Amino acid sequence: MPISASSRPILVIGSVNMDLIATCDRLPAPGETVAGAGFRTAPGGKGANQAAAAARLGARVSLAGCVGRDAFGRRLRAGLRADGVDTMFLRGVAEPTGTALIAVDAAGRNQIVVVPGANARCDAALVDRALAAAPAPGLLLLQHEIPPEAVAHAVRAGADRGWFVVLNPAPARAVPAALLARIDLIVPNETEAAALTGQPVRDRRDAEAAARTLLAGGARAALITLGAAGALYMDGAAVRFVDPVPVRAVDTTGAGDSFLGAYAAARAAGGSLAESLGFAAAAAALSATRPGAREALPTRAEVEQFRSPGTIGPDND
Ligand code: RIB
């Protein structure tokens, strides 16, 4: 499965954030103040993370979105370019660049508050321009950190033009039935799957039930990520469990973005379903062993080394 410039193109239409990260022993309860151990800023945003994840693995990726005409925006644009992401449709707007306030505890768990800022300026016109400029339809990746109207327009316009439409419904918000019916693959985590279906998702059996509900609602396929418990894929023909890759997690922020970016890169390169799911699980596990979201995303060589026997990896870490 060589991922290269001849793979199908990936277009991400989504958010670009600067992450403001505090580390602490434990996450604060509502109303509580806890002492932090450290602070830093780092590139983030689910759209940008997924774009960078796929590009770092060798895929041909464009990102359409909005950043402010400010220092954060300039730094984020430069970082995406350095990762090999085409930023031709990354607009500079008057609003400040989106930010995410992230607390990470000693066990690698996080709490995130996202402030959309410039991301709120993503609109149908930007979607249309980005789709029109693409040389050929490929995989279209969408998330919920830009306005619902822009996501809805991208789903419809992408499907009309023959793109394989993937929606990562994060953060959780309702997906109208008419839109779900135009989505080729929906990729929620357990919390988002529960919010979308109204069913609790605690384990693989729950995930299977939730995936059936999503397919009954019109989605062609569902891929539910379950953190340390792996993932579940379902389409009209197959149900497949993805075994977790056990690692000592340092920071799980962006692990879902790593998983989806890697899955898209592998599928765009013609990888089989099983191959692509295994590759994505390894990439996500590897990213959870490192701090940060974007900073933690692995290269292709790192994922291959991680998976190969005899190296520091899932079986002998
Ligand atoms: O998925 C992780 C991302 O969520 C962070 O980078 C943060 O920006 C938020 O968008």
mmCIF file of C-alpha atoms and ligand atoms in Angstrom:
data_model
loop_
_atom_site.group_PDB
_atom_site.id
_atom_site.type_symbol
_atom_site.label_atom_id
_atom_site.label_comp_id
_atom_site.label_asym_id
_atom_site.label_seq_id
_atom_site.Cartn_x
_atom_site.Cartn_y
_atom_site.Cartn_z
ATOM 1 C CA MET A 1 0.000 0.000 0.000
ATOM 2 C CA PRO A 2 2.402 2.741 -1.089
ATOM 3 C CA ILE A 3 0.923 6.106 -0.100
ATOM 4 C CA SER A 4 2.131 8.632 -2.654
ATOM 5 C CA ALA A 5 1.284 11.651 -4.741
ATOM 6 C CA SER A 6 -0.498 9.322 -7.182
ATOM 7 C CA SER A 7 -2.984 8.275 -4.487
ATOM 8 C CA ARG A 8 -6.524 9.664 -4.703
ATOM 9 C CA PRO A 9 -6.673 13.254 -3.396
ATOM 10 C CA ILE A 10 -7.915 14.042 0.080
ATOM 11 C CA LEU A 11 -9.737 17.311 0.714
ATOM 12 C CA VAL A 12 -10.341 18.349 4.309
ATOM 13 C CA ILE A 13 -12.786 21.177 4.932
ATOM 14 C CA GLY A 14 -12.527 22.056 8.595
ATOM 15 C CA SER A 15 -11.056 23.812 11.570
ATOM 16 C CA VAL A 16 -7.618 25.190 12.287
ATOM 17 C CA ASN A 17 -6.889 26.008 15.945
ATOM 18 C CA MET A 18 -4.028 27.028 18.139
ATOM 19 C CA ASP A 19 -4.095 24.705 21.145
ATOM 20 C CA LEU A 20 -3.380 26.354 24.517
ATOM 21 C CA ILE A 21 -2.287 23.401 26.595
ATOM 22 C CA ALA A 22 -1.930 23.133 30.370
ATOM 23 C CA THR A 23 -0.671 19.942 31.965
ATOM 24 C CA CYS A 24 -1.844 19.025 35.462
ATOM 25 C CA ASP A 25 -1.914 16.019 37.784
ATOM 26 C CA ARG A 26 -5.680 15.744 37.554
ATOM 27 C CA LEU A 27 -8.410 17.537 35.634
ATOM 28 C CA PRO A 28 -10.417 20.133 37.581
ATOM 29 C CA ALA A 29 -14.028 19.411 38.574
ATOM 30 C CA PRO A 30 -16.593 22.150 37.751
ATOM 31 C CA GLY A 31 -15.834 25.186 39.911
ATOM 32 C CA GLU A 32 -12.483 23.807 41.051
ATOM 33 C CA THR A 33 -9.006 25.282 40.492
ATOM 34 C CA VAL A 34 -6.040 22.937 40.213
ATOM 35 C CA ALA A 35 -2.341 23.772 39.896
ATOM 36 C CA GLY A 36 -0.833 23.279 36.439
ATOM 37 C CA ALA A 37 2.587 21.773 35.833
ATOM 38 C CA GLY A 38 3.284 23.386 32.456
ATOM 39 C CA PHE A 39 1.876 25.438 29.580
ATOM 40 C CA ARG A 40 2.563 25.640 25.878
ATOM 41 C CA THR A 41 0.905 26.523 22.585
ATOM 42 C CA ALA A 42 0.797 23.976 19.764
ATOM 43 C CA PRO A 43 -0.987 23.583 16.421
ATOM 44 C CA GLY A 44 -4.378 21.869 16.482
ATOM 45 C CA GLY A 45 -7.942 21.876 15.174
ATOM 46 C CA LYS A 46 -9.587 18.657 14.081
ATOM 47 C CA GLY A 47 -9.623 19.574 10.398
ATOM 48 C CA ALA A 48 -5.992 20.674 10.315
ATOM 49 C CA ASN A 49 -4.879 17.710 12.421
ATOM 50 C CA GLN A 50 -6.556 15.215 10.081
ATOM 51 C CA ALA A 51 -5.100 16.945 7.037
ATOM 52 C CA ALA A 52 -1.598 16.938 8.551
ATOM 53 C CA ALA A 53 -1.972 13.324 9.709
ATOM 54 C CA ALA A 54 -2.676 12.154 6.155
ATOM 55 C CA ALA A 55 -0.024 14.425 4.589
ATOM 56 C CA ARG A 56 2.698 13.295 7.017
ATOM 57 C CA LEU A 57 1.969 9.745 5.877
ATOM 58 C CA GLY A 58 2.523 10.744 2.239
ATOM 59 C CA ALA A 59 -1.023 11.464 1.007
ATOM 60 C CA ARG A 60 -1.969 14.292 -1.375
ATOM 61 C CA VAL A 61 -3.971 16.619 0.887
ATOM 62 C CA SER A 62 -5.637 20.033 0.610
ATOM 63 C CA LEU A 63 -7.218 21.898 3.498
ATOM 64 C CA ALA A 64 -9.974 24.469 3.118
ATOM 65 C CA GLY A 65 -10.682 26.575 6.182
ATOM 66 C CA CYS A 66 -10.191 29.970 7.810
ATOM 67 C CA VAL A 67 -7.575 31.472 10.125
ATOM 68 C CA GLY A 68 -7.208 34.989 11.497
ATOM 69 C CA ARG A 69 -4.760 37.503 10.065
ATOM 70 C CA ASP A 70 -2.778 37.207 13.273
ATOM 71 C CA ALA A 71 0.357 35.556 14.659
ATOM 72 C CA PHE A 72 -1.447 32.274 15.403
ATOM 73 C CA GLY A 73 -2.851 32.177 11.870
ATOM 74 C CA ARG A 74 0.553 32.767 10.296
ATOM 75 C CA ARG A 75 2.207 30.116 12.441
ATOM 76 C CA LEU A 76 -0.517 27.572 11.685
ATOM 77 C CA ARG A 77 -0.426 28.194 7.940
ATOM 78 C CA ALA A 78 3.356 27.785 7.876
ATOM 79 C CA GLY A 79 3.158 24.567 9.900
ATOM 80 C CA LEU A 80 0.571 23.036 7.575
ATOM 81 C CA ARG A 81 2.712 23.891 4.552
ATOM 82 C CA ALA A 82 5.738 22.331 6.220
ATOM 83 C CA ASP A 83 3.695 19.157 6.672
ATOM 84 C CA GLY A 84 2.955 19.136 2.930
ATOM 85 C CA VAL A 85 -0.680 20.259 3.112
ATOM 86 C CA ASP A 86 -1.918 22.434 0.228
ATOM 87 C CA THR A 87 -3.231 25.614 1.905
ATOM 88 C CA MET A 88 -4.486 27.403 -1.216
ATOM 89 C CA PHE A 89 -8.000 27.457 0.273
ATOM 90 C CA LEU A 90 -6.966 28.446 3.788
ATOM 91 C CA ARG A 91 -8.505 31.938 3.955
ATOM 92 C CA GLY A 92 -7.228 34.736 6.156
ATOM 93 C CA VAL A 93 -10.180 36.558 7.787
ATOM 94 C CA ALA A 94 -10.702 39.422 10.237
ATOM 95 C CA GLU A 95 -11.743 37.220 13.195
ATOM 96 C CA PRO A 96 -9.030 35.839 15.478
ATOM 97 C CA THR A 97 -7.693 32.361 14.772
ATOM 98 C CA GLY A 98 -9.647 29.592 16.522
ATOM 99 C CA THR A 99 -8.279 28.375 19.838
ATOM 100 C CA ALA A 100 -8.713 25.293 21.995
ATOM 101 C CA LEU A 101 -8.122 25.439 25.746
ATOM 102 C CA ILE A 102 -6.833 21.992 26.675
ATOM 103 C CA ALA A 103 -6.027 20.499 30.070
ATOM 104 C CA VAL A 104 -4.156 17.173 30.077
ATOM 105 C CA ASP A 105 -3.806 15.089 33.242
ATOM 106 C CA ALA A 106 -1.074 12.684 34.327
ATOM 107 C CA ALA A 107 -2.955 9.749 32.761
ATOM 108 C CA GLY A 108 -3.071 11.457 29.359
ATOM 109 C CA ARG A 109 -6.797 12.277 29.542
ATOM 110 C CA ASN A 110 -7.973 15.708 28.477
ATOM 111 C CA GLN A 111 -10.668 18.336 28.728
ATOM 112 C CA ILE A 112 -11.099 20.665 25.743
ATOM 113 C CA VAL A 113 -12.990 23.926 25.214
ATOM 114 C CA VAL A 114 -12.949 25.059 21.576
ATOM 115 C CA VAL A 115 -13.461 28.736 20.689
ATOM 116 C CA PRO A 116 -14.234 28.810 16.932
ATOM 117 C CA GLY A 117 -13.081 32.351 16.056
ATOM 118 C CA ALA A 118 -12.162 32.390 12.364
ATOM 119 C CA ASN A 119 -13.468 28.835 11.858
ATOM 120 C CA ALA A 120 -16.989 30.293 12.060
ATOM 121 C CA ARG A 121 -16.323 32.045 8.728
ATOM 122 C CA CYS A 122 -16.186 28.784 6.738
ATOM 123 C CA ASP A 123 -19.106 28.918 4.337
ATOM 124 C CA ALA A 124 -20.656 27.399 1.217
ATOM 125 C CA ALA A 125 -18.670 29.668 -1.123
ATOM 126 C CA LEU A 126 -15.368 28.398 0.302
ATOM 127 C CA VAL A 127 -16.596 24.807 -0.001
ATOM 128 C CA ASP A 128 -17.582 25.342 -3.645
ATOM 129 C CA ARG A 129 -14.247 26.917 -4.546
ATOM 130 C CA ALA A 130 -12.248 24.120 -2.932
ATOM 131 C CA LEU A 131 -14.306 21.380 -4.582
ATOM 132 C CA ALA A 132 -14.177 23.067 -7.983
ATOM 133 C CA ALA A 133 -10.383 23.353 -7.858
ATOM 134 C CA ALA A 134 -9.797 19.671 -7.103
ATOM 135 C CA PRO A 135 -8.359 17.754 -10.073
ATOM 136 C CA ALA A 136 -10.608 14.740 -9.428
ATOM 137 C CA PRO A 137 -12.929 13.578 -6.687
ATOM 138 C CA GLY A 138 -11.285 11.656 -3.862
ATOM 139 C CA LEU A 139 -11.960 11.511 -0.136
ATOM 140 C CA LEU A 140 -13.686 14.465 1.500
ATOM 141 C CA LEU A 141 -13.122 14.746 5.276
ATOM 142 C CA LEU A 142 -15.444 16.873 7.397
ATOM 143 C CA GLN A 143 -15.807 17.520 11.135
ATOM 144 C CA HIS A 144 -18.090 19.573 13.382
ATOM 145 C CA GLU A 145 -15.780 22.485 14.229
ATOM 146 C CA ILE A 146 -17.086 24.680 11.401
ATOM 147 C CA PRO A 147 -20.693 25.937 11.029
ATOM 148 C CA PRO A 148 -23.376 23.272 10.435
ATOM 149 C CA GLU A 149 -24.471 25.051 7.228
ATOM 150 C CA ALA A 150 -20.978 24.735 5.746
ATOM 151 C CA VAL A 151 -20.781 21.053 6.713
ATOM 152 C CA ALA A 152 -24.229 20.356 5.240
ATOM 153 C CA HIS A 153 -23.331 22.126 2.006
ATOM 154 C CA ALA A 154 -20.019 20.240 1.778
ATOM 155 C CA VAL A 155 -21.753 16.876 2.284
ATOM 156 C CA ARG A 156 -24.302 17.574 -0.457
ATOM 157 C CA ALA A 157 -21.925 19.242 -2.923
ATOM 158 C CA GLY A 158 -19.210 16.635 -2.344
ATOM 159 C CA ALA A 159 -21.612 13.724 -2.833
ATOM 160 C CA ASP A 160 -23.067 15.357 -5.980
ATOM 161 C CA ARG A 161 -19.562 15.629 -7.442
ATOM 162 C CA GLY A 162 -18.625 12.031 -6.700
ATOM 163 C CA TRP A 163 -16.468 12.484 -3.588
ATOM 164 C CA PHE A 164 -16.366 9.759 -0.935
ATOM 165 C CA VAL A 165 -17.823 11.750 1.956
ATOM 166 C CA VAL A 166 -16.488 11.073 5.469
ATOM 167 C CA LEU A 167 -17.964 12.882 8.485
ATOM 168 C CA ASN A 168 -16.234 12.892 11.877
ATOM 169 C CA PRO A 169 -19.133 14.336 13.951
ATOM 170 C CA ALA A 170 -16.885 15.904 16.587
ATOM 171 C CA PRO A 171 -17.819 17.728 18.746
ATOM 172 C CA ALA A 172 -21.155 15.903 18.953
ATOM 173 C CA ARG A 173 -24.158 17.589 17.431
ATOM 174 C CA ALA A 174 -27.182 16.201 15.602
ATOM 175 C CA VAL A 175 -26.816 15.088 11.978
ATOM 176 C CA PRO A 176 -30.086 15.556 10.068
ATOM 177 C CA ALA A 177 -31.436 12.339 8.492
ATOM 178 C CA ALA A 178 -31.308 13.807 4.986
ATOM 179 C CA LEU A 179 -27.611 14.516 5.466
ATOM 180 C CA LEU A 180 -26.785 11.158 7.041
ATOM 181 C CA ALA A 181 -28.174 9.507 3.909
ATOM 182 C CA ARG A 182 -25.501 11.229 1.802
ATOM 183 C CA ILE A 183 -22.551 10.246 3.986
ATOM 184 C CA ASP A 184 -20.371 7.352 2.863
ATOM 185 C CA LEU A 185 -18.650 6.879 6.205
ATOM 186 C CA ILE A 186 -19.453 8.385 9.597
ATOM 187 C CA VAL A 187 -16.658 8.219 12.194
ATOM 188 C CA PRO A 188 -17.806 9.108 15.734
ATOM 189 C CA ASN A 189 -16.090 8.165 18.998
ATOM 190 C CA GLU A 190 -18.144 6.438 21.689
ATOM 191 C CA THR A 191 -19.494 9.724 23.150
ATOM 192 C CA GLU A 192 -20.488 11.076 19.747
ATOM 193 C CA ALA A 193 -22.046 7.760 18.712
ATOM 194 C CA ALA A 194 -24.131 7.799 21.904
ATOM 195 C CA ALA A 195 -25.217 11.387 21.269
ATOM 196 C CA LEU A 196 -26.143 10.635 17.647
ATOM 197 C CA THR A 197 -28.116 7.447 18.377
ATOM 198 C CA GLY A 198 -29.436 8.065 21.892
ATOM 199 C CA GLN A 199 -27.945 4.681 22.876
ATOM 200 C CA PRO A 200 -25.173 4.253 25.457
ATOM 201 C CA VAL A 201 -21.867 3.158 23.898
ATOM 202 C CA ARG A 202 -19.662 1.535 26.549
ATOM 203 C CA ASP A 203 -18.264 -1.507 24.767
ATOM 204 C CA ARG A 204 -18.056 -3.308 21.434
ATOM 205 C CA ARG A 205 -21.552 -4.735 21.698
ATOM 206 C CA ASP A 206 -23.004 -1.247 22.291
ATOM 207 C CA ALA A 207 -20.883 0.082 19.418
ATOM 208 C CA GLU A 208 -22.283 -2.580 17.093
ATOM 209 C CA ALA A 209 -25.834 -1.615 18.067
ATOM 210 C CA ALA A 210 -25.072 2.090 17.547
ATOM 211 C CA ALA A 211 -23.481 1.389 14.162
ATOM 212 C CA ARG A 212 -26.629 -0.506 13.106
ATOM 213 C CA THR A 213 -28.708 2.516 14.099
ATOM 214 C CA LEU A 214 -26.475 4.835 12.047
ATOM 215 C CA LEU A 215 -26.760 2.538 9.007
ATOM 216 C CA ALA A 216 -30.532 2.260 9.485
ATOM 217 C CA GLY A 217 -30.556 6.067 9.535
ATOM 218 C CA GLY A 218 -28.982 6.163 6.079
ATOM 219 C CA ALA A 219 -25.177 6.218 6.522
ATOM 220 C CA ARG A 220 -23.493 3.749 4.155
ATOM 221 C CA ALA A 221 -20.843 2.793 6.712
ATOM 222 C CA ALA A 222 -19.903 3.602 10.297
ATOM 223 C CA LEU A 223 -16.537 3.440 12.021
ATOM 224 C CA ILE A 224 -16.856 3.939 15.783
ATOM 225 C CA THR A 225 -13.609 4.608 17.620
ATOM 226 C CA LEU A 226 -13.485 3.249 21.170
ATOM 227 C CA GLY A 227 -10.205 4.667 22.496
ATOM 228 C CA ALA A 228 -8.180 2.000 24.287
ATOM 229 C CA ALA A 229 -10.814 -0.617 23.315
ATOM 230 C CA GLY A 230 -10.112 -0.311 19.563
ATOM 231 C CA ALA A 231 -12.785 0.448 16.984
ATOM 232 C CA LEU A 232 -15.719 -1.087 15.151
ATOM 233 C CA TYR A 233 -16.401 -0.821 11.412
ATOM 234 C CA MET A 234 -19.719 -1.685 9.828
ATOM 235 C CA ASP A 235 -21.148 -1.390 6.332
ATOM 236 C CA GLY A 236 -23.960 -3.223 4.538
ATOM 237 C CA ALA A 237 -21.717 -6.231 3.958
ATOM 238 C CA ALA A 238 -19.354 -6.504 6.908
ATOM 239 C CA VAL A 239 -18.828 -5.944 10.623
ATOM 240 C CA ARG A 240 -15.209 -5.758 11.676
ATOM 241 C CA PHE A 241 -13.654 -5.160 15.094
ATOM 242 C CA VAL A 242 -10.338 -3.354 15.170
ATOM 243 C CA ASP A 243 -8.174 -4.599 18.024
ATOM 244 C CA PRO A 244 -6.565 -1.918 20.157
ATOM 245 C CA VAL A 245 -2.807 -1.481 19.986
ATOM 246 C CA PRO A 246 -1.712 -1.408 23.646
ATOM 247 C CA VAL A 247 0.604 1.474 24.519
ATOM 248 C CA ARG A 248 1.372 3.627 27.526
ATOM 249 C CA ALA A 249 -0.624 6.760 26.661
ATOM 250 C CA VAL A 250 0.972 10.091 27.491
ATOM 251 C CA ASP A 251 -1.639 12.308 25.814
ATOM 252 C CA THR A 252 -4.669 11.102 23.853
ATOM 253 C CA THR A 253 -5.427 14.566 22.393
ATOM 254 C CA GLY A 254 -5.750 14.198 18.629
ATOM 255 C CA ALA A 255 -5.479 10.395 18.640
ATOM 256 C CA GLY A 256 -8.837 10.254 16.840
ATOM 257 C CA ASP A 257 -7.537 12.722 14.236
ATOM 258 C CA SER A 258 -4.445 10.577 13.776
ATOM 259 C CA PHE A 259 -6.640 7.483 13.312
ATOM 260 C CA LEU A 260 -8.882 9.112 10.709
ATOM 261 C CA GLY A 261 -6.068 10.840 8.817
ATOM 262 C CA ALA A 262 -4.172 7.552 8.591
ATOM 263 C CA TYR A 263 -7.274 5.610 7.564
ATOM 264 C CA ALA A 264 -8.003 8.149 4.811
ATOM 265 C CA ALA A 265 -4.392 8.097 3.596
ATOM 266 C CA ALA A 266 -4.418 4.307 3.403
ATOM 267 C CA ARG A 267 -7.790 4.100 1.650
ATOM 268 C CA ALA A 268 -6.817 6.872 -0.795
ATOM 269 C CA ALA A 269 -3.786 4.763 -1.697
ATOM 270 C CA GLY A 270 -6.005 1.763 -2.442
ATOM 271 C CA GLY A 271 -5.396 -0.073 0.841
ATOM 272 C CA SER A 272 -7.905 -2.785 1.731
ATOM 273 C CA LEU A 273 -10.340 -2.191 4.553
ATOM 274 C CA ALA A 274 -8.479 -4.510 6.931
ATOM 275 C CA GLU A 275 -5.070 -3.107 6.003
ATOM 276 C CA SER A 276 -6.256 0.489 6.370
ATOM 277 C CA LEU A 277 -7.915 -0.120 9.749
ATOM 278 C CA GLY A 278 -4.769 -1.783 11.129
ATOM 279 C CA PHE A 279 -2.586 1.023 9.803
ATOM 280 C CA ALA A 280 -4.898 3.649 11.373
ATOM 281 C CA ALA A 281 -4.952 1.878 14.750
ATOM 282 C CA ALA A 282 -1.145 1.791 14.807
ATOM 283 C CA ALA A 283 -0.833 5.465 13.837
ATOM 284 C CA ALA A 284 -3.338 6.500 16.537
ATOM 285 C CA ALA A 285 -1.649 4.394 19.218
ATOM 286 C CA LEU A 286 1.735 5.832 18.336
ATOM 287 C CA SER A 287 0.418 9.385 18.518
ATOM 288 C CA ALA A 288 -1.016 8.722 22.013
ATOM 289 C CA THR A 289 2.509 7.925 23.247
ATOM 290 C CA ARG A 290 3.595 11.510 22.548
ATOM 291 C CA PRO A 291 2.392 14.872 23.867
ATOM 292 C CA GLY A 292 0.165 17.176 21.829
ATOM 293 C CA ALA A 293 -2.177 16.688 18.889
ATOM 294 C CA ARG A 294 -0.374 17.780 15.706
ATOM 295 C CA GLU A 295 3.102 17.411 17.234
ATOM 296 C CA ALA A 296 2.363 13.752 17.976
ATOM 297 C CA LEU A 297 1.350 12.705 14.450
ATOM 298 C CA PRO A 298 3.675 10.045 13.052
ATOM 299 C CA THR A 299 5.364 9.801 9.685
ATOM 300 C CA ARG A 300 4.926 6.767 7.477
ATOM 301 C CA ALA A 301 8.379 5.433 8.442
ATOM 302 C CA GLU A 302 7.544 5.752 12.138
ATOM 303 C CA VAL A 303 4.295 3.807 11.747
ATOM 304 C CA GLU A 304 6.047 1.078 9.781
ATOM 305 C CA GLN A 305 8.812 0.781 12.336
ATOM 306 C CA PHE A 306 6.264 0.714 15.157
ATOM 307 C CA ARG A 307 4.414 -2.160 13.468
ATOM 308 C CA SER A 308 7.407 -4.241 12.544
ATOM 309 C CA PRO A 309 8.450 -7.059 14.907
ATOM 310 C CA GLY A 310 11.695 -6.590 16.785
ATOM 311 C CA THR A 311 11.352 -2.830 17.116
ATOM 312 C CA ILE A 312 9.886 -0.830 19.941
ATOM 313 C CA GLY A 313 6.225 -1.219 19.155
ATOM 314 C CA PRO A 314 2.839 -2.480 20.183
ATOM 315 C CA ASP A 315 3.963 -5.992 21.175
ATOM 316 C CA ASN A 316 7.189 -5.276 22.963
ATOM 317 C CA ASP A 317 6.920 -1.744 24.265
HETATM 318 O O1 RIB B 1 -9.016 16.527 18.203
HETATM 319 C C1 RIB B 1 -8.100 17.333 18.911
HETATM 320 C C2 RIB B 1 -8.318 18.761 18.586
HETATM 321 O O2 RIB B 1 -9.573 19.154 19.074
HETATM 322 C C3 RIB B 1 -7.332 19.701 19.226
HETATM 323 O O3 RIB B 1 -6.178 19.907 18.436
HETATM 324 C C4 RIB B 1 -8.153 20.967 19.428
HETATM 325 O O4 RIB B 1 -7.782 22.032 18.625
HETATM 326 C C5 RIB B 1 -9.598 20.555 19.175
HETATM 327 O O5 RIB B 1 -10.043 21.023 17.988
#
